[in-house]
PDB file of C-alpha atoms in Angstrom:
ATOM      1  CA  GLY A 157     -42.911 -90.200  -4.814  1.00  0.00           C
ATOM      2  CA  THR A 158     -43.111 -93.957  -4.856  1.00  0.00           C
ATOM      3  CA  THR A 159     -40.591 -96.088  -3.027  1.00  0.00           C
ATOM      4  CA  THR A 160     -39.566 -99.390  -4.598  1.00  0.00           C
ATOM      5  CA  THR A 161     -37.982-102.259  -2.740  1.00  0.00           C
ATOM      6  CA  SER A 162     -35.405-104.554  -4.275  1.00  0.00           C
ATOM      7  CA  PRO A 163     -36.916-107.985  -5.086  1.00  0.00           C
ATOM      8  CA  ARG A 164     -33.833-109.605  -3.518  1.00  0.00           C
ATOM      9  CA  LEU A 165     -34.314-107.717  -0.259  1.00  0.00           C
ATOM     10  CA  THR A 166     -38.000-108.617  -0.253  1.00  0.00           C
ATOM     11  CA  VAL A 167     -37.224-112.341  -0.639  1.00  0.00           C
ATOM     12  CA  ALA A 168     -34.560-112.208   2.097  1.00  0.00           C
ATOM     13  CA  VAL A 169     -36.951-110.527   4.540  1.00  0.00           C
ATOM     14  CA  MET A 170     -39.692-113.046   3.700  1.00  0.00           C
ATOM     15  CA  MET A 171     -37.373-115.995   4.362  1.00  0.00           C
ATOM     16  CA  LEU A 172     -36.180-114.647   7.692  1.00  0.00           C
ATOM     17  CA  SER A 173     -39.783-113.981   8.641  1.00  0.00           C
ATOM     18  CA  ALA A 174     -40.861-117.457   7.533  1.00  0.00           C
ATOM     19  CA  LEU A 175     -38.083-119.105   9.533  1.00  0.00           C
ATOM     20  CA  SER A 176     -38.981-117.186  12.669  1.00  0.00           C
ATOM     21  CA  THR A 177     -42.642-118.200  12.355  1.00  0.00           C
ATOM     22  CA  LEU A 178     -41.689-121.808  11.685  1.00  0.00           C
ATOM     23  CA  ALA A 179     -39.660-121.876  14.903  1.00  0.00           C
ATOM     24  CA  ALA A 180     -37.642-124.753  13.464  1.00  0.00           C
ATOM     25  CA  PRO A 181     -40.296-127.466  13.094  1.00  0.00           C
ATOM     26  CA  ALA A 182     -39.621-130.729  14.929  1.00  0.00           C
ATOM     27  CA  GLU A 183     -39.684-132.701  11.675  1.00  0.00           C
ATOM     28  CA  HIS A 184     -36.701-130.650  10.456  1.00  0.00           C
ATOM     29  CA  GLU A 185     -34.520-131.578  13.464  1.00  0.00           C
ATOM     30  CA  ILE A 186     -31.331-133.474  12.648  1.00  0.00           C
ATOM     31  CA  SER A 187     -30.629-136.322  15.054  1.00  0.00           C
ATOM     32  CA  SER A 188     -27.313-137.554  13.602  1.00  0.00           C
ATOM     33  CA  LEU A 189     -24.883-136.852  10.778  1.00  0.00           C
ATOM     34  CA  PRO A 190     -22.907-139.306   8.631  1.00  0.00           C
ATOM     35  CA  GLY A 191     -19.224-139.154   9.538  1.00  0.00           C
ATOM     36  CA  TRP A 192     -19.904-138.060  13.142  1.00  0.00           C
ATOM     37  CA  GLY A 193     -20.166-140.810  15.768  1.00  0.00           C
ATOM     38  CA  GLY A 194     -21.028-138.809  18.870  1.00  0.00           C
ATOM     39  CA  PRO A 195     -23.903-136.648  19.998  1.00  0.00           C
ATOM     40  CA  LEU A 196     -24.347-133.431  18.029  1.00  0.00           C
ATOM     41  CA  PRO A 197     -22.799-130.328  19.671  1.00  0.00           C
ATOM     42  CA  SER A 198     -26.242-128.650  19.765  1.00  0.00           C
ATOM     43  CA  ARG A 199     -29.679-128.947  18.196  1.00  0.00           C
ATOM     44  CA  MET A 200     -29.637-128.674  14.394  1.00  0.00           C
ATOM     45  CA  TYR A 201     -32.437-128.261  11.869  1.00  0.00           C
ATOM     46  CA  SER A 202     -32.524-128.489   8.075  1.00  0.00           C
ATOM     47  CA  GLY A 203     -35.398-128.047   5.650  1.00  0.00           C
ATOM     48  CA  TYR A 204     -37.052-125.916   3.024  1.00  0.00           C
ATOM     49  CA  ILE A 205     -39.008-122.679   3.323  1.00  0.00           C
ATOM     50  CA  ASP A 206     -41.674-121.987   0.698  1.00  0.00           C
ATOM     51  CA  VAL A 207     -41.100-118.474  -0.644  1.00  0.00           C
ATOM     52  CA  GLY A 208     -42.759-118.739  -4.058  1.00  0.00           C
ATOM     53  CA  ALA A 209     -46.258-117.678  -3.015  1.00  0.00           C
ATOM     54  CA  ALA A 210     -45.042-114.768  -0.899  1.00  0.00           C
ATOM     55  CA  ALA A 211     -42.832-113.562  -3.767  1.00  0.00           C
ATOM     56  CA  LYS A 212     -45.821-113.860  -6.163  1.00  0.00           C
ATOM     57  CA  GLN A 213     -43.965-116.383  -8.303  1.00  0.00           C
ATOM     58  CA  PRO A 214     -46.038-118.442 -10.763  1.00  0.00           C
ATOM     59  CA  MET A 215     -44.094-121.592  -9.845  1.00  0.00           C
ATOM     60  CA  PRO A 216     -43.114-123.101  -6.489  1.00  0.00           C
ATOM     61  CA  MET A 217     -39.893-121.730  -5.057  1.00  0.00           C
ATOM     62  CA  HIS A 218     -38.214-123.153  -1.974  1.00  0.00           C
ATOM     63  CA  VAL A 219     -35.098-122.093  -0.127  1.00  0.00           C
ATOM     64  CA  HIS A 220     -32.956-124.551   1.821  1.00  0.00           C
ATOM     65  CA  TYR A 221     -31.969-123.541   5.350  1.00  0.00           C
ATOM     66  CA  VAL A 222     -29.865-124.943   8.178  1.00  0.00           C
ATOM     67  CA  PHE A 223     -30.383-123.649  11.714  1.00  0.00           C
ATOM     68  CA  ILE A 224     -27.930-124.599  14.470  1.00  0.00           C
ATOM     69  CA  GLU A 225     -28.640-123.564  18.032  1.00  0.00           C
ATOM     70  CA  LYS A 226     -25.895-122.014  20.114  1.00  0.00           C
ATOM     71  CA  GLU A 227     -23.776-124.516  22.005  1.00  0.00           C
ATOM     72  CA  GLU A 228     -24.150-124.354  25.785  1.00  0.00           C
ATOM     73  CA  GLN A 229     -27.093-121.985  25.918  1.00  0.00           C
ATOM     74  CA  LEU A 230     -27.306-120.049  29.161  1.00  0.00           C
ATOM     75  CA  ASP A 231     -30.096-117.666  28.232  1.00  0.00           C
ATOM     76  CA  ALA A 232     -31.627-118.534  24.850  1.00  0.00           C
ATOM     77  CA  GLY A 233     -33.442-115.192  24.651  1.00  0.00           C
ATOM     78  CA  ALA A 234     -30.201-113.231  25.035  1.00  0.00           C
ATOM     79  CA  ASP A 235     -28.070-115.184  22.545  1.00  0.00           C
ATOM     80  CA  PRO A 236     -27.650-113.653  19.070  1.00  0.00           C
ATOM     81  CA  THR A 237     -28.691-115.359  15.842  1.00  0.00           C
ATOM     82  CA  ILE A 238     -26.047-115.065  13.137  1.00  0.00           C
ATOM     83  CA  LEU A 239     -27.072-115.140   9.458  1.00  0.00           C
ATOM     84  CA  TRP A 240     -24.546-116.786   7.141  1.00  0.00           C
ATOM     85  CA  THR A 241     -24.664-116.799   3.365  1.00  0.00           C
ATOM     86  CA  ASN A 242     -21.893-117.334   0.840  1.00  0.00           C
ATOM     87  CA  GLY A 243     -21.687-114.877  -2.021  1.00  0.00           C
ATOM     88  CA  GLY A 244     -21.071-115.256  -5.690  1.00  0.00           C
ATOM     89  CA  PRO A 245     -22.713-117.343  -8.364  1.00  0.00           C
ATOM     90  CA  GLY A 246     -22.934-121.022  -7.561  1.00  0.00           C
ATOM     91  CA  ALA A 247     -21.426-120.743  -4.069  1.00  0.00           C
ATOM     92  CA  SER A 248     -23.415-122.881  -1.648  1.00  0.00           C
ATOM     93  CA  SER A 249     -23.583-121.614   1.912  1.00  0.00           C
ATOM     94  CA  MET A 250     -23.093-125.245   2.971  1.00  0.00           C
ATOM     95  CA  PHE A 251     -19.436-124.840   1.951  1.00  0.00           C
ATOM     96  CA  GLY A 252     -18.902-122.135   4.568  1.00  0.00           C
ATOM     97  CA  LEU A 253     -20.832-124.102   7.159  1.00  0.00           C
ATOM     98  CA  LEU A 254     -18.819-127.324   6.625  1.00  0.00           C
ATOM     99  CA  ALA A 255     -15.385-125.823   5.901  1.00  0.00           C
ATOM    100  CA  GLU A 256     -15.187-122.616   7.937  1.00  0.00           C
ATOM    101  CA  LEU A 257     -17.636-121.747  10.694  1.00  0.00           C
ATOM    102  CA  GLY A 258     -19.889-124.677  11.613  1.00  0.00           C
ATOM    103  CA  PRO A 259     -19.540-126.840  14.730  1.00  0.00           C
ATOM    104  CA  LEU A 260     -18.525-129.857  12.604  1.00  0.00           C
ATOM    105  CA  LEU A 261     -16.067-129.517   9.733  1.00  0.00           C
ATOM    106  CA  LEU A 262     -14.769-131.447   6.764  1.00  0.00           C
ATOM    107  CA  ASN A 263     -11.050-130.948   6.164  1.00  0.00           C
ATOM    108  CA  GLU A 264      -7.976-132.498   4.542  1.00  0.00           C
ATOM    109  CA  ASN A 265      -8.051-135.327   7.111  1.00  0.00           C
ATOM    110  CA  SER A 266     -11.692-136.277   6.457  1.00  0.00           C
ATOM    111  CA  LEU A 267     -10.695-138.748   3.725  1.00  0.00           C
ATOM    112  CA  SER A 268      -7.828-140.423   5.577  1.00  0.00           C
ATOM    113  CA  THR A 269      -9.341-141.673   8.850  1.00  0.00           C
ATOM    114  CA  PRO A 270      -9.858-145.362   9.656  1.00  0.00           C
ATOM    115  CA  ASP A 271     -13.634-144.744   9.676  1.00  0.00           C
ATOM    116  CA  PHE A 272     -13.482-143.275   6.157  1.00  0.00           C
ATOM    117  CA  LYS A 273     -11.402-146.222   4.919  1.00  0.00           C
ATOM    118  CA  ARG A 274     -13.933-148.637   6.435  1.00  0.00           C
ATOM    119  CA  THR A 275     -17.182-146.871   5.381  1.00  0.00           C
ATOM    120  CA  GLY A 276     -16.317-144.452   2.547  1.00  0.00           C
ATOM    121  CA  VAL A 277     -18.058-141.653   4.488  1.00  0.00           C
ATOM    122  CA  PRO A 278     -15.885-138.538   5.086  1.00  0.00           C
ATOM    123  CA  THR A 279     -15.169-137.930   8.767  1.00  0.00           C
ATOM    124  CA  LEU A 280     -16.435-134.757  10.461  1.00  0.00           C
ATOM    125  CA  PHE A 281     -14.238-132.996  13.017  1.00  0.00           C
ATOM    126  CA  SER A 282     -15.192-130.748  15.921  1.00  0.00           C
ATOM    127  CA  ASN A 283     -14.485-127.065  15.278  1.00  0.00           C
ATOM    128  CA  PRO A 284     -13.112-125.293  18.370  1.00  0.00           C
ATOM    129  CA  HIS A 285     -13.705-121.931  16.624  1.00  0.00           C
ATOM    130  CA  ALA A 286     -17.323-122.553  15.588  1.00  0.00           C
ATOM    131  CA  TRP A 287     -19.577-119.525  15.396  1.00  0.00           C
ATOM    132  CA  THR A 288     -22.165-121.582  17.298  1.00  0.00           C
ATOM    133  CA  ARG A 289     -20.079-120.999  20.407  1.00  0.00           C
ATOM    134  CA  LEU A 290     -21.085-117.320  20.114  1.00  0.00           C
ATOM    135  CA  GLY A 291     -24.698-117.634  18.992  1.00  0.00           C
ATOM    136  CA  SER A 292     -27.149-119.631  16.933  1.00  0.00           C
ATOM    137  CA  VAL A 293     -26.418-119.760  13.192  1.00  0.00           C
ATOM    138  CA  VAL A 294     -28.932-119.727  10.341  1.00  0.00           C
ATOM    139  CA  MET A 295     -27.726-120.462   6.830  1.00  0.00           C
ATOM    140  CA  PHE A 296     -29.678-120.067   3.593  1.00  0.00           C
ATOM    141  CA  ASP A 297     -28.856-121.432   0.150  1.00  0.00           C
ATOM    142  CA  TRP A 298     -30.377-118.757  -2.071  1.00  0.00           C
ATOM    143  CA  PRO A 299     -32.206-119.893  -5.185  1.00  0.00           C
ATOM    144  CA  PRO A 300     -30.836-119.097  -8.617  1.00  0.00           C
ATOM    145  CA  PRO A 301     -30.460-116.464  -9.975  1.00  0.00           C
ATOM    146  CA  VAL A 302     -30.389-114.385  -6.784  1.00  0.00           C
ATOM    147  CA  GLY A 303     -26.565-114.284  -6.437  1.00  0.00           C
ATOM    148  CA  PHE A 304     -26.267-112.346  -3.157  1.00  0.00           C
ATOM    149  CA  SER A 305     -22.652-111.305  -2.627  1.00  0.00           C
TER     150      SER A 305
END
């Protein structure tokens, strides 16, 4: 018999493969973030991966990713890479990254700091429970209408 693969699974595998071959290009490295005045907790990257051609789509299709290296790397080859994606329609994975598990968070105090009152930029706070203390984190914002849950 013939085995068929889910188009969603195929796209997910292609994106993970593309990210690993990109090896987080230097031009995608984040050097600072608005609302954070100090050095970043670890190296961070953000960009787009072209998945349209690999998925045989007639139009360009790009997926946004954020990759954050593990804080305090002892042996980069031994540290795990954690994949994070929010589920449900319209749920950006950036929400989870900035409100739950990332090294820098937005919270109820982000709009009440002196810096916010001076600049209008929400303040980021260090997350003592960040998943990046355990391993590197890669986050994808899936294109519509994928809706992984």
